[in-house]
Short mmCIF file of C-alpha atoms and ligand atoms in Angstrom, two decimals:
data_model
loop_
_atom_site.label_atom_id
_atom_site.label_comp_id
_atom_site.label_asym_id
_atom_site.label_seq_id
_atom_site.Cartn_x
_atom_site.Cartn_y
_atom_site.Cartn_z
CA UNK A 62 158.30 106.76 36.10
CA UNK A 63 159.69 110.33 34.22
CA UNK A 64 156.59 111.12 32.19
CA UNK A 65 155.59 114.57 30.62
CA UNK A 66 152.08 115.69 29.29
CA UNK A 67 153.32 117.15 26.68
CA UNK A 68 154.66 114.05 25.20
CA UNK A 69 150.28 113.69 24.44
CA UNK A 70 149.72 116.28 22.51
CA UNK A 71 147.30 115.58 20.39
CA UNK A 72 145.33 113.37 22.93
CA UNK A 73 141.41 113.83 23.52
CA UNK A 74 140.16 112.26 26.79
CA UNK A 75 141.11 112.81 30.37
CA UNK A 76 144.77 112.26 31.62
CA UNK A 77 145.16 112.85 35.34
CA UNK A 78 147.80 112.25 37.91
CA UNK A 79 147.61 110.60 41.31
CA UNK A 80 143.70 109.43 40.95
CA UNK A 81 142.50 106.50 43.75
CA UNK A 82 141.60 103.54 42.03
CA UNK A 83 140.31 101.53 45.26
CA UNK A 84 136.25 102.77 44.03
CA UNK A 85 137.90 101.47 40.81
CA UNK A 86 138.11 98.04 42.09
CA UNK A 87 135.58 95.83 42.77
CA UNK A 88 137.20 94.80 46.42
CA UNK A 89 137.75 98.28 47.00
CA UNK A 90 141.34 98.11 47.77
CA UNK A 91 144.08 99.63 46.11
CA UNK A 92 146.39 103.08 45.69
CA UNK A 93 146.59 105.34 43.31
CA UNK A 94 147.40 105.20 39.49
CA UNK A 95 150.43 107.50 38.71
CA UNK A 96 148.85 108.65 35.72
CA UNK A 97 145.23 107.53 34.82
CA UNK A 98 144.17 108.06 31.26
CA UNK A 99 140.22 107.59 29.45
CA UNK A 100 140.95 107.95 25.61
CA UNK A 101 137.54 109.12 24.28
CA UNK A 102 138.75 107.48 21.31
CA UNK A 103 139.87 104.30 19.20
CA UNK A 104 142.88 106.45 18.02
CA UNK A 105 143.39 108.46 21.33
CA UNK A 106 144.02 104.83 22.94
CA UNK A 107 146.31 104.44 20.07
CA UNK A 108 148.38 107.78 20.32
CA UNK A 109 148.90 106.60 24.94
CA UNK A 110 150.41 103.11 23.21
CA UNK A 111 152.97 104.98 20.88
CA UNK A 112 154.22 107.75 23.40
CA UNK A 113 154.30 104.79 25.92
CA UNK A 114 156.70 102.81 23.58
CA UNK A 115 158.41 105.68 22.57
CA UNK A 116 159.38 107.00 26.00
CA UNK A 117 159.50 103.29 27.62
CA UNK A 118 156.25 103.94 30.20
CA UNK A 119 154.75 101.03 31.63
CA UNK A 120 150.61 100.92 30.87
CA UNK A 121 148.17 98.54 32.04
CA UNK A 122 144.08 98.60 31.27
CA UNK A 123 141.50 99.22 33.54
CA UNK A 124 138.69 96.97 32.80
CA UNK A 125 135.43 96.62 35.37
CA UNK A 126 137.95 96.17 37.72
CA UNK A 127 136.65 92.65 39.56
CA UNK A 128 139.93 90.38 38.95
CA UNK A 129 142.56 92.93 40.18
CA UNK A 130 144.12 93.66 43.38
CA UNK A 131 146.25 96.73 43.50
CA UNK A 132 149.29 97.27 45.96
CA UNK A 133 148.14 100.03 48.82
CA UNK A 134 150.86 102.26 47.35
CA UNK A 135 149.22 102.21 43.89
CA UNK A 136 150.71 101.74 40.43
CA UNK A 137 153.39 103.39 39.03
CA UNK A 138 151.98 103.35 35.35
CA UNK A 139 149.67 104.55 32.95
CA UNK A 140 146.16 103.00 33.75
CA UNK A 141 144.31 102.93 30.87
CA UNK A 142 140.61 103.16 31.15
CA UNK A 143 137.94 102.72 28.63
CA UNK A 144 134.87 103.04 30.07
CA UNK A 145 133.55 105.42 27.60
CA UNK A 146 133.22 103.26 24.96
CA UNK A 147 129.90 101.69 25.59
CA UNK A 148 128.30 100.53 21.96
CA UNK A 149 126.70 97.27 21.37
CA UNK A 150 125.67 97.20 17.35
CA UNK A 151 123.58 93.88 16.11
CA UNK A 152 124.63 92.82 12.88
CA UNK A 153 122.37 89.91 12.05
CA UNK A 154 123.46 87.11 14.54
CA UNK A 155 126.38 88.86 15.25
CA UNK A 156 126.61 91.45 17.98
CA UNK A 157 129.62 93.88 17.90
CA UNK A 158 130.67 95.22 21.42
CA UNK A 159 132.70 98.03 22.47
CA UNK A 160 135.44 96.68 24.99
CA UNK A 161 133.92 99.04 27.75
CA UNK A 162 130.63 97.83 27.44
CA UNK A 163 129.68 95.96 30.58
CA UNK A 164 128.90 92.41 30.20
CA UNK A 165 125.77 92.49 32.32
CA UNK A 166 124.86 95.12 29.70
CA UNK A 167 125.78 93.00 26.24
CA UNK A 168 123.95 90.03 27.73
CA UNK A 169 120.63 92.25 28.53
CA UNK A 170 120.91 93.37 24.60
CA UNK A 171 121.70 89.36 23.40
CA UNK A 172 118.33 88.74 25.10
CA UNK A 173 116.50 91.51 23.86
CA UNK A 174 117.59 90.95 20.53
CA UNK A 175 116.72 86.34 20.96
CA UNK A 176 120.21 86.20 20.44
CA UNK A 177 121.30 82.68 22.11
CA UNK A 178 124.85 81.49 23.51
CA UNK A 179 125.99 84.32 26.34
CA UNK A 180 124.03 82.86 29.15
CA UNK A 181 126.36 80.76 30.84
CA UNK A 182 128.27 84.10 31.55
CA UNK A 183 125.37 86.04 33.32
CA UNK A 184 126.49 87.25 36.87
CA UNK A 185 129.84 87.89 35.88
CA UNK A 186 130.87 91.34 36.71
CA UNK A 187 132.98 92.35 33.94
CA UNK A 188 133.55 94.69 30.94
CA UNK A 189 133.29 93.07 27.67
CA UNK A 190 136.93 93.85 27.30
CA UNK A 191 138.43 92.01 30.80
CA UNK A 192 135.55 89.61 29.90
CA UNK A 193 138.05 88.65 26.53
CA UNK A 194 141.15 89.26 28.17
CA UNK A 195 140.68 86.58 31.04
CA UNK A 196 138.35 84.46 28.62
CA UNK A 197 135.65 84.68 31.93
CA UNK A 198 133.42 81.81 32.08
CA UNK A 199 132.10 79.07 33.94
CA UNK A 200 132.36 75.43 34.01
CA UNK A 201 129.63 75.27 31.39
CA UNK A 202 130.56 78.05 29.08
CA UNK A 203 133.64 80.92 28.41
CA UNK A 204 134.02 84.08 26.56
CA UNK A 205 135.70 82.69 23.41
CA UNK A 206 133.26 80.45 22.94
CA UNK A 207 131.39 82.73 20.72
CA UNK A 208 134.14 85.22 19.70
CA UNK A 209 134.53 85.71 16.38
CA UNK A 210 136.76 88.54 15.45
CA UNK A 211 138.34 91.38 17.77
CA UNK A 212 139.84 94.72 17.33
CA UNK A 213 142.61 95.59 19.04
CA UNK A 214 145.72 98.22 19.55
CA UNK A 215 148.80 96.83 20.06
CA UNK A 216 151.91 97.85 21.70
CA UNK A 217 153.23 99.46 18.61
CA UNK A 218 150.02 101.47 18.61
CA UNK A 219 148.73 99.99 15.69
CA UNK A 220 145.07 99.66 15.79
CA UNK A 221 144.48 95.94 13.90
CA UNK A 222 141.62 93.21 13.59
CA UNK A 223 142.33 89.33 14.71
CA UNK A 224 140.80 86.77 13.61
CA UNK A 225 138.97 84.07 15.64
CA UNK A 226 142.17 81.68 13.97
CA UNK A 227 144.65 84.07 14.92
CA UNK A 228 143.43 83.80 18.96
CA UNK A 229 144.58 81.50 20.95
CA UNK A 230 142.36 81.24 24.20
CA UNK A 231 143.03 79.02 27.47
CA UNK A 232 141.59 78.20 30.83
CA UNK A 233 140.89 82.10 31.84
CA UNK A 234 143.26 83.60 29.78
CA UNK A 235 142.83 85.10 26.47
CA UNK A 236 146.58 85.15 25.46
CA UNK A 237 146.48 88.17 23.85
CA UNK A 238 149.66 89.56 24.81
CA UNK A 239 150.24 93.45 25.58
CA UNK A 240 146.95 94.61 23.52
CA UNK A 241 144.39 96.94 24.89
CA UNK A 242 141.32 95.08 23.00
CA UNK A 243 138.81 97.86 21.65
CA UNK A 244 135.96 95.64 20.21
CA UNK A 245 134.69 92.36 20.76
CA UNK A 246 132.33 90.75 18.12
CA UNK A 247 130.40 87.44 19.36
CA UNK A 248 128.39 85.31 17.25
CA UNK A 249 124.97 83.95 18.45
CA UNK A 250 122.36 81.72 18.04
CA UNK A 251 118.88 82.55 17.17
CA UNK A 252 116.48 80.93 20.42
CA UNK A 253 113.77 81.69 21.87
CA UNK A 254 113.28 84.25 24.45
CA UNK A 255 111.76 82.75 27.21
CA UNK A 256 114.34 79.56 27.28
CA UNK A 257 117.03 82.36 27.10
CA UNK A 258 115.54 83.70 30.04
CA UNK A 259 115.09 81.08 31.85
CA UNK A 260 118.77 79.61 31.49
CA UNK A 261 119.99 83.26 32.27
CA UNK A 262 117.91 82.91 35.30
CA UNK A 263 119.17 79.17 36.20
CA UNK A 264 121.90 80.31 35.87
CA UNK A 265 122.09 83.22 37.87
CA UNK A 266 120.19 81.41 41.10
CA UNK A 267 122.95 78.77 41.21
CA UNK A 268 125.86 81.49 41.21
CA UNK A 269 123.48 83.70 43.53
CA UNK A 270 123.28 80.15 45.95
CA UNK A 271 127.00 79.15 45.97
CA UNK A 272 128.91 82.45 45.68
CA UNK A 273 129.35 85.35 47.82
CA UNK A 274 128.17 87.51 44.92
CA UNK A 275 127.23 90.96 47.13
CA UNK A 276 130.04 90.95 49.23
CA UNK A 277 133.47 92.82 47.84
CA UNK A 278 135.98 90.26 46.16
CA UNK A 279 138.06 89.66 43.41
CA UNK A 280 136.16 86.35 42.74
CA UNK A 281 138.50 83.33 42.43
CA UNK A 282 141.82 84.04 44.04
CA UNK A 283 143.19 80.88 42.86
CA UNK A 284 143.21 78.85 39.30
CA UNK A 285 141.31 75.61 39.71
CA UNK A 286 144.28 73.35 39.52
CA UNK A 287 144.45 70.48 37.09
CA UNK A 288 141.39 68.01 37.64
CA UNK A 289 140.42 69.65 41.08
CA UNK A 290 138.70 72.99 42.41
CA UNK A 291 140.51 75.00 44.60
CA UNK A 292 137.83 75.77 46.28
CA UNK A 293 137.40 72.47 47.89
CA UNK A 294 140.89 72.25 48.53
CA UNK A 295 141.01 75.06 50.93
CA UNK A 296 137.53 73.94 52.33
CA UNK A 297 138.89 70.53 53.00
CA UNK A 298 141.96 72.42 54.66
CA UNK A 299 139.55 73.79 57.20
CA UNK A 300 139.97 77.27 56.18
CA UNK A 301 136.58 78.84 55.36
CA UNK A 302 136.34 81.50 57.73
CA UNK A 303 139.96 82.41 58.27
CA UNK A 304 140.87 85.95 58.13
CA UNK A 305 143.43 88.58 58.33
CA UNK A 306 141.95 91.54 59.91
CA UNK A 307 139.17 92.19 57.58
CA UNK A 308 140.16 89.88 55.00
CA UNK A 309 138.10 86.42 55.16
CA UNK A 310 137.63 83.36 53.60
CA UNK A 311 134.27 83.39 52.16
CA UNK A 312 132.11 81.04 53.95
CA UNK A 313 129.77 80.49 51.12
CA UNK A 314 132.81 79.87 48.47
CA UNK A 315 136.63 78.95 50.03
CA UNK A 316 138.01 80.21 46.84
CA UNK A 317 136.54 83.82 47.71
CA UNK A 318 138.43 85.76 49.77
CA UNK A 319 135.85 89.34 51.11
CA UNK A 320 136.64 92.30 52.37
CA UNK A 321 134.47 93.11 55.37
CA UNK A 322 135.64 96.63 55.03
CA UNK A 323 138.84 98.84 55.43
CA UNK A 324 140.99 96.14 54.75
CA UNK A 325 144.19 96.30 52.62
CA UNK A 326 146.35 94.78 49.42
CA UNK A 327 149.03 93.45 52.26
CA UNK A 328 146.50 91.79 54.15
CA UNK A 329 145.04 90.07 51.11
CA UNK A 330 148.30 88.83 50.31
CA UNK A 331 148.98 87.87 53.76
CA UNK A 332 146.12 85.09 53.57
CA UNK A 333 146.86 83.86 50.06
CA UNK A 334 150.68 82.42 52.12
CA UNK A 335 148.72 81.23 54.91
CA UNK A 336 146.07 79.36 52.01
CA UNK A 337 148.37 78.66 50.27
CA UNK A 338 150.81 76.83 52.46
CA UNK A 339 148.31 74.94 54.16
CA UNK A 340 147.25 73.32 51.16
CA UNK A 341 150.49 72.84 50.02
CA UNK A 342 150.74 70.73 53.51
CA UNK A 343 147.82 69.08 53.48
CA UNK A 344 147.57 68.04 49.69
CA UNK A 345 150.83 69.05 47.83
CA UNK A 346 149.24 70.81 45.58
CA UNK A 347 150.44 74.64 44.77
CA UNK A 348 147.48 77.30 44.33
CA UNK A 349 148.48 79.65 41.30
CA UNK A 350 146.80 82.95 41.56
CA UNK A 351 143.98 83.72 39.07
CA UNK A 352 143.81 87.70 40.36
CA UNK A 353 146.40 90.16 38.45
CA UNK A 354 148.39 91.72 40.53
CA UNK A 355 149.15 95.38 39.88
CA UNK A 356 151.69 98.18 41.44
CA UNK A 357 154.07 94.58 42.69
C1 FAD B 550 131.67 88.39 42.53
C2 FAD B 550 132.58 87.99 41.39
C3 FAD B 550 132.25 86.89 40.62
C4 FAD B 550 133.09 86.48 39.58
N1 FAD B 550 132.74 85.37 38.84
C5 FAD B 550 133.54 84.99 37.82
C6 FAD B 550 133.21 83.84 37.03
O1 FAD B 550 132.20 83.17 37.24
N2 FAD B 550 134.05 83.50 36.00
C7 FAD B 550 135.16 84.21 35.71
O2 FAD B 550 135.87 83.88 34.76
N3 FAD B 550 135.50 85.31 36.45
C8 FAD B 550 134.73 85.71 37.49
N4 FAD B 550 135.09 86.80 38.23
C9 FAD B 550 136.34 87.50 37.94
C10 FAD B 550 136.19 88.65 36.94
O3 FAD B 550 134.85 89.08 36.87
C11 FAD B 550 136.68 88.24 35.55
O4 FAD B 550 138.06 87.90 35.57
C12 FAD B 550 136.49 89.36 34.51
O5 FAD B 550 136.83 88.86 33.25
C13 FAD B 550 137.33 90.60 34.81
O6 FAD B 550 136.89 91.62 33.96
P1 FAD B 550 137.08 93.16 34.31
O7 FAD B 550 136.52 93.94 33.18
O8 FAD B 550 136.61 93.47 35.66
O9 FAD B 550 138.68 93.25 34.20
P2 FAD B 550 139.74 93.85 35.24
O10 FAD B 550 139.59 93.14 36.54
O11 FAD B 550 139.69 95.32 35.26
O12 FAD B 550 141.08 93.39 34.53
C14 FAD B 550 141.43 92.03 34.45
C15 FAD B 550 142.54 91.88 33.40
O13 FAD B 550 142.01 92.17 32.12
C16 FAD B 550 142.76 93.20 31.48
N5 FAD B 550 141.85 94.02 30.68
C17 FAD B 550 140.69 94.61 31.07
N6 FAD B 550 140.12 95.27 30.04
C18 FAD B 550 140.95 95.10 28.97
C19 FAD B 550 140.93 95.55 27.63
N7 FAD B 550 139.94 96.32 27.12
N8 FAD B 550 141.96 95.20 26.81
C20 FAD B 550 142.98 94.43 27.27
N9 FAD B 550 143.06 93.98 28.53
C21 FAD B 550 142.05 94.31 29.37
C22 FAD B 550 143.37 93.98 32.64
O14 FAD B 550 144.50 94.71 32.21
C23 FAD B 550 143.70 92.87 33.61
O15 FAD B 550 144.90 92.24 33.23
C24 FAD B 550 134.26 87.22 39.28
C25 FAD B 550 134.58 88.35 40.04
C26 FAD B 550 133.76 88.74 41.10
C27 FAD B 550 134.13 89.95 41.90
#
């Protein structure tokens, strides 16, 4: 990628070359981004957008980082990273959160403020803006689910508001296109504190008790296919356990694969063919991936 600095002028924020985004990642794998970029800004995130569509650069957004897995030679791009913005505003029922707001964060303020309908998402490590973008949830409750409006800049560079009737959300996927989402605004419930606490805390021990939650991941590789969990699929294949060098099969959750330490992209990858065709054998069912792949 040909890329100049100058082509920013204009631009407030930091816009490096060559920085490691394996801390950035919550398996801790991964290269560097060719040029990383924090836009202290709504309209410095705006300006990256136009230059990038004006000089044909490739851009991506860096969210909390837990559903990526980066190639070992990095990404060839503009990552986009937003964790400066950080507001959460309560507007009545309403709160209205910054994209790089953490999740953990927006639900601690929901239950501060008796605010009812985030729980089901507690324990997912996320910022509110990859939260929206993968429409993160659980079998009992997703992201959209209380989304009523967003702000967004598109790949024109136009900073613009959708709609909840605009948005088109599926299984973990918002469907939002190329948009680097700026603001999320969810709209709860009044409850009462202690039952919000206590389904927060339900909640958490039955994530805590099935998934390897302190170990590094990406969480699910795989989309739970139609009607079935992958999970148990590549249980029932007898693969909990299997590994490529450091790479495993979670033994708490098949559909986890940890790093045990020092492993790498290639090795990930390796054990998604080996998965992958051995459930294909044993059930005929293909595993799509769930993690985005960047820098392939
Ligand atoms: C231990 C563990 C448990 C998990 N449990 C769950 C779970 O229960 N349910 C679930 O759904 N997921 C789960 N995940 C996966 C992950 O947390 C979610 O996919 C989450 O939504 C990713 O958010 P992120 O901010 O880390 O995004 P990233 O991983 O950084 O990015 C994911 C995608 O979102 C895009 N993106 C990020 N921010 C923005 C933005 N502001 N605007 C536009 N696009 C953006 C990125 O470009 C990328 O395509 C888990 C992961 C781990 C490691």
């Amino acid at each position: 990628m040909e890329w100049s600095k100058r082509w920013f002028e204009g631009f407030k924020g930091v816009l490096r070359e060559g920085v490691d985004l394996a801390p950035r990642s919550h398996i801790r794998i991964g290269g560097p981004a060719r040029v990383y970029a924090e836009p202290w800004a709504e309209e410095d995130a705006a300006l990256i957008l136009r230059v990038c569509r004006e000089h044909d650069l490739p851009w991506v957004v860096l969210g909390g980082g837990s559903n990526l897995l980066i190639a070992d030679s990095g990404i060839d791009a503009i990552v986009i990273a937003i964790d400066a913005w950080q507001r959460v505003v309560k507007d009545g029922n309403r709160l209205v959160a910054s994209a790089g707001a953490s999740l953990p964060a927006l639900l601690r303020q929901a239950k501060d403020a008796s605010l009812s309908g985030l729980e089901g998402l507690i324990g997912i490590p996320a910022q509110v803006g990859g939260a929206v973008a993968m429409n993160a949830g659980t079998a009992t409750s997703e992201t959209f689910d209380s989304i009523v409006s967003l702000r967004i800049v598109d790949e024109t560079g136009e900073i613009r508001t959708l709609e909840r009737d605009e948005l088109s959300p599926s299984y973990r996927n918002g469907n939002l296109g190329d948009v680097l989402v700026t603001t999320a605004t969810f709209e709860l419930s009044t409850g009462s504190p202690t039952a919000i606490q206590q389904a927060m805390k339900d909640h958490l021990q039955k994530r805590n008790a099935t998934q390897p939650v302190t170990e590094k991941s990406v969480g699910c590789i795989f989309k739970n296919p139609e009607g079935d969990a992958a999970g148990r699929l590549i249980q029932a294949a007898g693969l909990k356990g299997e590994a490529v060098g450091p790479i495993e099969v979670s033994t708490k959750h098949a559909n986890y694969f940890v790093n045990k330490g020092g492993g790498t992209a290639a090795q990930v990858l390796e054990l998604v063919d080996r998965v992958r065709n051995r459930v294909r054998e044993e059930f005929g069912v293909e595993l799509e991936l769930e993690v985005k792949l960047w820098g392939y």
